[in-house]
Short mmCIF file of C-alpha atoms in Angstrom, two decimals:
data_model
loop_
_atom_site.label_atom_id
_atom_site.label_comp_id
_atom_site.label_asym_id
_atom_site.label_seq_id
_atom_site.Cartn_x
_atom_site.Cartn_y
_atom_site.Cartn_z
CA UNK A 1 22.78 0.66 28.89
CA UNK A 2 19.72 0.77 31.03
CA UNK A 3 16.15 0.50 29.18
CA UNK A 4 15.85 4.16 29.52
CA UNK A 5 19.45 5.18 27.73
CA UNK A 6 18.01 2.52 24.44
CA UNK A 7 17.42 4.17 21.27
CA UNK A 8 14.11 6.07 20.48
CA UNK A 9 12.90 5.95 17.22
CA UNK A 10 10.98 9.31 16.15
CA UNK A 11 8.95 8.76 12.76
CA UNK A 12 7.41 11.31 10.92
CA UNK A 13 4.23 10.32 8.57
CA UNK A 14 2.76 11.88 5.47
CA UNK A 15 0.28 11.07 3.45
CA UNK A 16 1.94 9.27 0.56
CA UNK A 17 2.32 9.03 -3.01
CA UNK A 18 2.55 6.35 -5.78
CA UNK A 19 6.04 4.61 -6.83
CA UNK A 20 5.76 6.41 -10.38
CA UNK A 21 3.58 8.27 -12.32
CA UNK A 22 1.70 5.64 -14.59
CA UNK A 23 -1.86 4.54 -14.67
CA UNK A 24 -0.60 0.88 -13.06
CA UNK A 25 1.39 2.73 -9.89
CA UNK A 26 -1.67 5.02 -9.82
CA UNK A 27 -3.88 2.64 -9.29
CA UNK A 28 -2.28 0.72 -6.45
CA UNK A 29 -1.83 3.84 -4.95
CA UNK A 30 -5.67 4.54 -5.27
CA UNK A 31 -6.52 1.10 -4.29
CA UNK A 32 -4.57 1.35 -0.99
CA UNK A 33 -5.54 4.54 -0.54
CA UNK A 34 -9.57 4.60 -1.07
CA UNK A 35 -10.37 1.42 0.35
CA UNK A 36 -9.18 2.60 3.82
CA UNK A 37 -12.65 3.04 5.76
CA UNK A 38 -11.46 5.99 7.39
CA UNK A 39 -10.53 7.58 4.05
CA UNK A 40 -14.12 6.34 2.35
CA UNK A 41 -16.25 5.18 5.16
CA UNK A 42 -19.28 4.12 3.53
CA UNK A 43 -20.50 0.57 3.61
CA UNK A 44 -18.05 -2.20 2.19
CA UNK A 45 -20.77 -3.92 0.07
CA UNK A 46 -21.68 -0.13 -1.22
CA UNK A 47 -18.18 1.03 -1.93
CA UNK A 48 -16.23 -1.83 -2.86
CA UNK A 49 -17.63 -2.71 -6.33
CA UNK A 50 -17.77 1.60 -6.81
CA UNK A 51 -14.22 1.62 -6.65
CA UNK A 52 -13.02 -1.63 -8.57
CA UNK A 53 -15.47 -1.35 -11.09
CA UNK A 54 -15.73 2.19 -11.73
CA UNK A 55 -12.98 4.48 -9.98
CA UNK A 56 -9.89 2.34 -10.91
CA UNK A 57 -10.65 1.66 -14.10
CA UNK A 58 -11.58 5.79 -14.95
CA UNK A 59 -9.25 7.78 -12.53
CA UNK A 60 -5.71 6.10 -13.04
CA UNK A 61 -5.11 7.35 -15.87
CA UNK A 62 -6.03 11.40 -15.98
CA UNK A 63 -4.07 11.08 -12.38
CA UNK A 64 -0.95 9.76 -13.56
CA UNK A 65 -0.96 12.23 -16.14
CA UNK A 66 -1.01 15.06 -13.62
CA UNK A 67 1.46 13.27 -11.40
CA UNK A 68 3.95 13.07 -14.34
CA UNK A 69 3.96 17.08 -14.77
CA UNK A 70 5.44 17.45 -11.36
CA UNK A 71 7.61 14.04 -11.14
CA UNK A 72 10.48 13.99 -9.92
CA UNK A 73 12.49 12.26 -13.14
CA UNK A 74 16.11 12.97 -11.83
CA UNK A 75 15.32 10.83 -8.02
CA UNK A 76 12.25 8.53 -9.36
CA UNK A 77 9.45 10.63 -7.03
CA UNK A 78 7.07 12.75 -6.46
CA UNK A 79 7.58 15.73 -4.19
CA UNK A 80 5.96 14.87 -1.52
CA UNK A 81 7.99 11.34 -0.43
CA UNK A 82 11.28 13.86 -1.17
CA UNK A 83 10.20 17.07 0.80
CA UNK A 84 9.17 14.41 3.91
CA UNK A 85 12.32 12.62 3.73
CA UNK A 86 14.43 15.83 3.69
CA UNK A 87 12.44 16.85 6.88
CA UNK A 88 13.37 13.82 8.61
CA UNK A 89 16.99 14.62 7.27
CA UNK A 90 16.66 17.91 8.89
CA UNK A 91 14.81 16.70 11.81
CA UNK A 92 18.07 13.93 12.50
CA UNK A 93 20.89 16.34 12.01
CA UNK A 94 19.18 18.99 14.76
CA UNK A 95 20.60 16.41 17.21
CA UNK A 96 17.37 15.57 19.24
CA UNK A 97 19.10 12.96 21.40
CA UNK A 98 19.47 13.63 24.94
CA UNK A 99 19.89 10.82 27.97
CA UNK A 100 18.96 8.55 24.97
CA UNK A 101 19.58 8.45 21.46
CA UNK A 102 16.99 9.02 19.03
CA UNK A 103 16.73 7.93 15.59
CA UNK A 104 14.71 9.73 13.02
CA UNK A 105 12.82 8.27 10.06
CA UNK A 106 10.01 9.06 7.81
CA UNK A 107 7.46 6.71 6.73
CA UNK A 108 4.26 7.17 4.25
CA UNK A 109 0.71 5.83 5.06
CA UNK A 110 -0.05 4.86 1.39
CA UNK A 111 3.16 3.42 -0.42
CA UNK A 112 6.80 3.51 0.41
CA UNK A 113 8.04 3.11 2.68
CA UNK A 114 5.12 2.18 4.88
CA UNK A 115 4.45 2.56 8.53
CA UNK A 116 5.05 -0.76 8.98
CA UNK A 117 8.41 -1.70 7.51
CA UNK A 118 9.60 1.45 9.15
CA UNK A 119 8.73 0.46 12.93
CA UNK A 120 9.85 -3.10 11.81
CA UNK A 121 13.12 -0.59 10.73
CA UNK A 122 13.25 1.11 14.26
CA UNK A 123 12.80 -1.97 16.58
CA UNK A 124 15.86 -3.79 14.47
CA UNK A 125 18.08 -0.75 15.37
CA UNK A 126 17.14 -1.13 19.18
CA UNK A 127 14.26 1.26 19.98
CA UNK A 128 12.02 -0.28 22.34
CA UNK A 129 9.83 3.31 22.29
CA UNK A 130 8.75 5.17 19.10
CA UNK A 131 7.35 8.25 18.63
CA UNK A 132 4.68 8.48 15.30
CA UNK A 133 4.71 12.26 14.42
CA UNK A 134 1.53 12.59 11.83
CA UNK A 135 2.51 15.76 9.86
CA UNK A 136 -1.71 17.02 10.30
CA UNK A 137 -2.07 19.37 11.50
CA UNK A 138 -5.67 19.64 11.77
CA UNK A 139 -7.81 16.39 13.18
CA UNK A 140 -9.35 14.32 10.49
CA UNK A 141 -10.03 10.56 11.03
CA UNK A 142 -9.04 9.79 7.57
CA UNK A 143 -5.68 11.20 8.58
CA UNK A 144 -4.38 10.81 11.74
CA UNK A 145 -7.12 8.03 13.32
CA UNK A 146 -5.94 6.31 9.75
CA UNK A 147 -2.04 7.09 11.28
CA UNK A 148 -2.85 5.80 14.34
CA UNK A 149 -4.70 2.15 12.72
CA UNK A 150 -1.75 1.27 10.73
CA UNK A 151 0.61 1.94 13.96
CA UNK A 152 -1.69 -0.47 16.05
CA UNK A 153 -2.42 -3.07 12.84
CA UNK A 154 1.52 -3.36 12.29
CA UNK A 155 2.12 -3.59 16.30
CA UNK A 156 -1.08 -6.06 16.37
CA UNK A 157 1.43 -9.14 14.62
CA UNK A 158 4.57 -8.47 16.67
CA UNK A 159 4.96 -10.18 20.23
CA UNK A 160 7.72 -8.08 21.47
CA UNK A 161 5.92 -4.38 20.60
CA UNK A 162 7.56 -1.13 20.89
CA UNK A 163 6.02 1.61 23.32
CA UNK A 164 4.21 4.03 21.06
CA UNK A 165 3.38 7.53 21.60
CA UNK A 166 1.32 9.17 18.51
CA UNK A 167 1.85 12.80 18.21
CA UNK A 168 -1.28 15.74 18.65
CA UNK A 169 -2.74 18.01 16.08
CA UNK A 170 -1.49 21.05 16.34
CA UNK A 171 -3.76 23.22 14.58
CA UNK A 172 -3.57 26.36 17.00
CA UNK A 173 -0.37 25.55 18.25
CA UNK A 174 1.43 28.94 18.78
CA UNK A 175 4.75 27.86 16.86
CA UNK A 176 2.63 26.22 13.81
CA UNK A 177 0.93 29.96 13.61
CA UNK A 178 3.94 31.39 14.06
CA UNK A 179 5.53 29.19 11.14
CA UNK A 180 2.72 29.74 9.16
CA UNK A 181 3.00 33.80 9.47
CA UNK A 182 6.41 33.87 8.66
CA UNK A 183 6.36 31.92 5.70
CA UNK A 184 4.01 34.03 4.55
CA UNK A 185 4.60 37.21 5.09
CA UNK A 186 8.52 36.09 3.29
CA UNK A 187 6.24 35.19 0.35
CA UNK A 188 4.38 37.72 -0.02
CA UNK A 189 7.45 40.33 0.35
CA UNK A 190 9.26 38.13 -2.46
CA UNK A 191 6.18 38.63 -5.20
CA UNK A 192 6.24 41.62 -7.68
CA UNK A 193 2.20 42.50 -6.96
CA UNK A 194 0.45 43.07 -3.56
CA UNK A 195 -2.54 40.64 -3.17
CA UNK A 196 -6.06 42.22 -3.10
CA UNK A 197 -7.46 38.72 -1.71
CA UNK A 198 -5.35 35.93 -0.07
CA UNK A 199 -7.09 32.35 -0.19
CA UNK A 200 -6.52 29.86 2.69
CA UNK A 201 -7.49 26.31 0.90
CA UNK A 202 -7.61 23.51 3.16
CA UNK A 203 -8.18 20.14 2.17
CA UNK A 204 -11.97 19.25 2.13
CA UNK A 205 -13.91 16.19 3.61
CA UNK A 206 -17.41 15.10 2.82
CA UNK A 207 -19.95 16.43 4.98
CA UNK A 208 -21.34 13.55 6.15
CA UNK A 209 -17.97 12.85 7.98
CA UNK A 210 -18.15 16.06 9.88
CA UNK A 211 -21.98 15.54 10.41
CA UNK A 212 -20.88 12.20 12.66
CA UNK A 213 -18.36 13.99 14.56
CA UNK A 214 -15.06 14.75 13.14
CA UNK A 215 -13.53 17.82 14.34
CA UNK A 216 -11.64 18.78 11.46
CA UNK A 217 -13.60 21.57 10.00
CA UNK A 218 -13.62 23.41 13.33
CA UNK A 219 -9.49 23.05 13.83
CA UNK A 220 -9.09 24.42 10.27
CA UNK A 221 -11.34 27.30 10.57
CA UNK A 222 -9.60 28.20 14.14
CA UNK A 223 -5.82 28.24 12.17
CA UNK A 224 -7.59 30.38 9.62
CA UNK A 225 -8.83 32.62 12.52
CA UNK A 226 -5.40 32.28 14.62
CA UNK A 227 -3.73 33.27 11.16
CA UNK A 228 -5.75 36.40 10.43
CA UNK A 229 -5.37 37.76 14.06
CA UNK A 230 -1.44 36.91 13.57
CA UNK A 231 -1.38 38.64 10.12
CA UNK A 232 -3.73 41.13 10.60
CA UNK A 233 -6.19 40.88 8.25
CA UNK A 234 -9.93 40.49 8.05
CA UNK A 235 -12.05 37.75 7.11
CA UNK A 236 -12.53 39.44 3.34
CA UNK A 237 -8.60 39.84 2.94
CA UNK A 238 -7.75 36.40 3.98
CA UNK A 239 -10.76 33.97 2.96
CA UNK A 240 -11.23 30.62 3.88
CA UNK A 241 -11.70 27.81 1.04
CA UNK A 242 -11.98 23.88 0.99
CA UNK A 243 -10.51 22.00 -2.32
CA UNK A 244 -9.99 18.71 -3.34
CA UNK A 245 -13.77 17.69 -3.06
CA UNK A 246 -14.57 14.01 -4.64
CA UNK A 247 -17.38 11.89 -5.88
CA UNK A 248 -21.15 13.26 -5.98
CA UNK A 249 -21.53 13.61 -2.02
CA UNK A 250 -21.55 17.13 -0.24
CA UNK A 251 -18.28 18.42 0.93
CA UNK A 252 -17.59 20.67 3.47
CA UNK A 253 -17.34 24.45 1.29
CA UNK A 254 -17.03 27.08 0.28
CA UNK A 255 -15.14 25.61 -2.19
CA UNK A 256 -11.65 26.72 -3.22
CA UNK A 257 -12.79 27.10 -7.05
CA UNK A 258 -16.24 28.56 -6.48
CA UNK A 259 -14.48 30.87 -4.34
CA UNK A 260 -11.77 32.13 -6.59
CA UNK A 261 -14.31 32.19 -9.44
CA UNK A 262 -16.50 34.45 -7.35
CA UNK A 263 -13.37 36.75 -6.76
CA UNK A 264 -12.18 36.91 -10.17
CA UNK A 265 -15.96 37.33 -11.68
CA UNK A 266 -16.11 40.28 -9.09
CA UNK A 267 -13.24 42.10 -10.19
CA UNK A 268 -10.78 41.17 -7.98
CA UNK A 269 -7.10 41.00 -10.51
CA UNK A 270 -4.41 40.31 -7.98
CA UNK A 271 -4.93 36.70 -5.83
CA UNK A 272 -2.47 34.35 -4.00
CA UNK A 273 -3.40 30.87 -2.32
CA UNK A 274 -1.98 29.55 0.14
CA UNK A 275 -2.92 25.93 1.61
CA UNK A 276 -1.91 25.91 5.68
CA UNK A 277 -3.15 22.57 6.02
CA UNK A 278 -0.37 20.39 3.80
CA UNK A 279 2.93 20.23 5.70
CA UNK A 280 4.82 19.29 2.38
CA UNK A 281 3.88 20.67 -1.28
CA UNK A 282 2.02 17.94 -3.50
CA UNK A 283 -0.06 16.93 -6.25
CA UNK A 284 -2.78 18.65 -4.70
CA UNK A 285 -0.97 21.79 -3.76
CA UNK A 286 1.04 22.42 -7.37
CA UNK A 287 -0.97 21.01 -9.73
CA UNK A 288 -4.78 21.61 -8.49
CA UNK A 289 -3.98 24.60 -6.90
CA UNK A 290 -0.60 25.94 -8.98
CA UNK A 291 -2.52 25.10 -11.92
CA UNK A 292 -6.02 24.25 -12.10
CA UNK A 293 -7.07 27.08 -9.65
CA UNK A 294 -4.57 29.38 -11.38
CA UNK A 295 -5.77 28.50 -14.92
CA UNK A 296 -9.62 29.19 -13.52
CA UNK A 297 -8.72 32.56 -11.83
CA UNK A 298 -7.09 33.78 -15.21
CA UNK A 299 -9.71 32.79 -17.30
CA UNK A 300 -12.69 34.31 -15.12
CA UNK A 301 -10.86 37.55 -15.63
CA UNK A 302 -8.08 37.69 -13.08
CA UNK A 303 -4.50 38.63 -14.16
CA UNK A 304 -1.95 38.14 -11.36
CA UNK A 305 -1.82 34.90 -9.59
CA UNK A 306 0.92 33.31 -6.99
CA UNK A 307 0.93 30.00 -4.83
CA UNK A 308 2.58 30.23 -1.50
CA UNK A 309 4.22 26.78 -0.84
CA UNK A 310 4.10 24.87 1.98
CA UNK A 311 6.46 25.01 5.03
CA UNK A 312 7.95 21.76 3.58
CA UNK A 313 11.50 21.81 4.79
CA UNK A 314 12.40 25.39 4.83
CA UNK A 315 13.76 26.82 8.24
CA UNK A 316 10.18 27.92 9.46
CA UNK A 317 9.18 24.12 8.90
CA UNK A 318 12.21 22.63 10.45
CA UNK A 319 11.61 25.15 13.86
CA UNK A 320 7.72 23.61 13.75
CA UNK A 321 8.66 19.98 13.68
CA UNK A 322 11.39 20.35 15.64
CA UNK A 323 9.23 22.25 18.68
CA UNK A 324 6.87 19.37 18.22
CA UNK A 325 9.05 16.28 18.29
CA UNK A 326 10.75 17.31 21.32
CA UNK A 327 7.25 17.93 23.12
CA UNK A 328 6.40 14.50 22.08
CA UNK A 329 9.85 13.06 22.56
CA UNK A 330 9.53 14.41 26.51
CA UNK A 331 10.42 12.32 28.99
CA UNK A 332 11.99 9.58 26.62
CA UNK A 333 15.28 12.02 26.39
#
């Protein structure tokens, strides 16, 4: 077998999720999580003592709470890790493999299974070349530069390292909008009301992080235009909303529950949310969104509500991340 015909290891990364949904878990989940400096990139004598002596001690606890109502008690997860490892699942049985094998995998950026064990995972089957497939599709440095650091940090200890190719955004890809419409418009034909106002809630950033140069607003509000043209509706039909927002600092808005407020307050009865930006249904899609948005919509007056999930693994998902893992895979097969 020539170095060409060797395995190549294809992994895809999501965000993560704790190991169960108790305050302890929680908080090492938090811990890893907002101490990243591309997550929370404000000075390490500034934040540090913030987040040990305040955040961990107050936020644990509510969190856990709202992990446990959508747990996982049958497997011992949350949705996320299981919707990203059926994708990888999926993504293996498609039978990428071409002049060389390749061998799929999924791997986390906070908890388990980590970036690191997993190309640790990939090399010990044989695969001198790996392909990292962030599931973002819009740009953010506390995503996919945060991808990228924990690639380089685990390759920084090894002597023998892998070649490493770290997949694109995609956020006006033609076959993410494409997935994206589809799943939609199947969602929308499957409810028992007609929307008067569709909400597209991406997950916010602080403004400040934007302000120093991070594309991500701009990629998100190009899907959200890419989507309307696709869908064909106007900026009023399909509106654009940011959730998620943290801490005292400005966000990038309008915010997802100052929005739907404002809709329901106006008379508007009949709302669905959808969030384009998560590539697998989470904490932050089915509880803050299937139920804290939901709850706030109803009681500012509104009476018919519906999340849209994710693409997560259905067949429109599995045609997205399979179009983009053999774009990155290129040349390797």
């Amino acid at each position: 077998m020539t170095s060409l015909e060797t395995p190549v290891g294809l992994l895809i990364v999501n965000l993560g999720t704790p190991d169960a949904p108790d305050a302890a878990s929680v908080r090492r989940y938090l811990a890893e999580f907002l101490s990243d400096p591309r997550v929370v990139d404000l000075p390490r004598f500034l934040w540090l003592p913030i987040l040990y002596g305040i955040v961990l001690n107050t936020r644990p606890k509510k969190s856990a709470h709202a992990y446990e109502t959508i747990w996982n008690h049958d497997i011992g997860e949350g949705p996320l890790k299981t919707i990203t490892r059926g994708q990888a699942e999926k993504l293996a049985a498609l039978g990428l493999s071409g002049k060389a094998p390749v061998i799929v995998d999924y791997a986390l950026r906070y908890g388990a299974p980590s970036i690191a064990t997993q190309i640790d995972a990939l090399m010990a089957k044989g695969c001198a070349r790996i392909v990292l497939l962030p599931l973002y599709p819009q740009y953010a440095a506390s995503t996919n530069a945060s991808v990228a650091d924990a690639a380089f940090a685990a390759l920084k200890r090894l002597r023998h390292q892998p070649a490493l190719r770290i997949g694109a955004p995609y956020f006006d890809d033609p076959a993410y909008i494409e997935a994206l419409t589809a799943r939609i418009t199947r969602d929308l034909a499957a409810l028992d009301f007609e929307p008067e106002v569709i909400v597209a809630s991406f997950h916010g950033l602080p403004q400040a992080q934007i302000d120093r140069g991070d594309p991500y607003r701009g990629h998100c509000e190009e899907t959200w235009r890419l989507l309307r043209v696709k869908l064909g509706m106007g900026e009023e039909k399909l509106r654009l909303s940011f959730q998620s927002r943290f801490g005292p600092a400005k966000w990038i808005g309008p915010y997802t529950s100052e929005v739907v407020e404002e809709l329901a307050t106006s008379g508007v009865k009949r709302l669905a949310i959808v969030a384009p930006g998560f590539s697998a249904d989470c904490l932050e899609t089915i509880e803050e969104l299937g139920v804290q948005i939901r709850d706030l919509f109803v009681q500012k007056g509104g009476e018919k509500f519906a999340r849209l999930s994710c693409l997560n693994d259905t067949d429109e998902g599995m045609a997205l991340i399979e179009t983009l893992a053999k774009r990155e895979l290129s040349g390797w097969i």
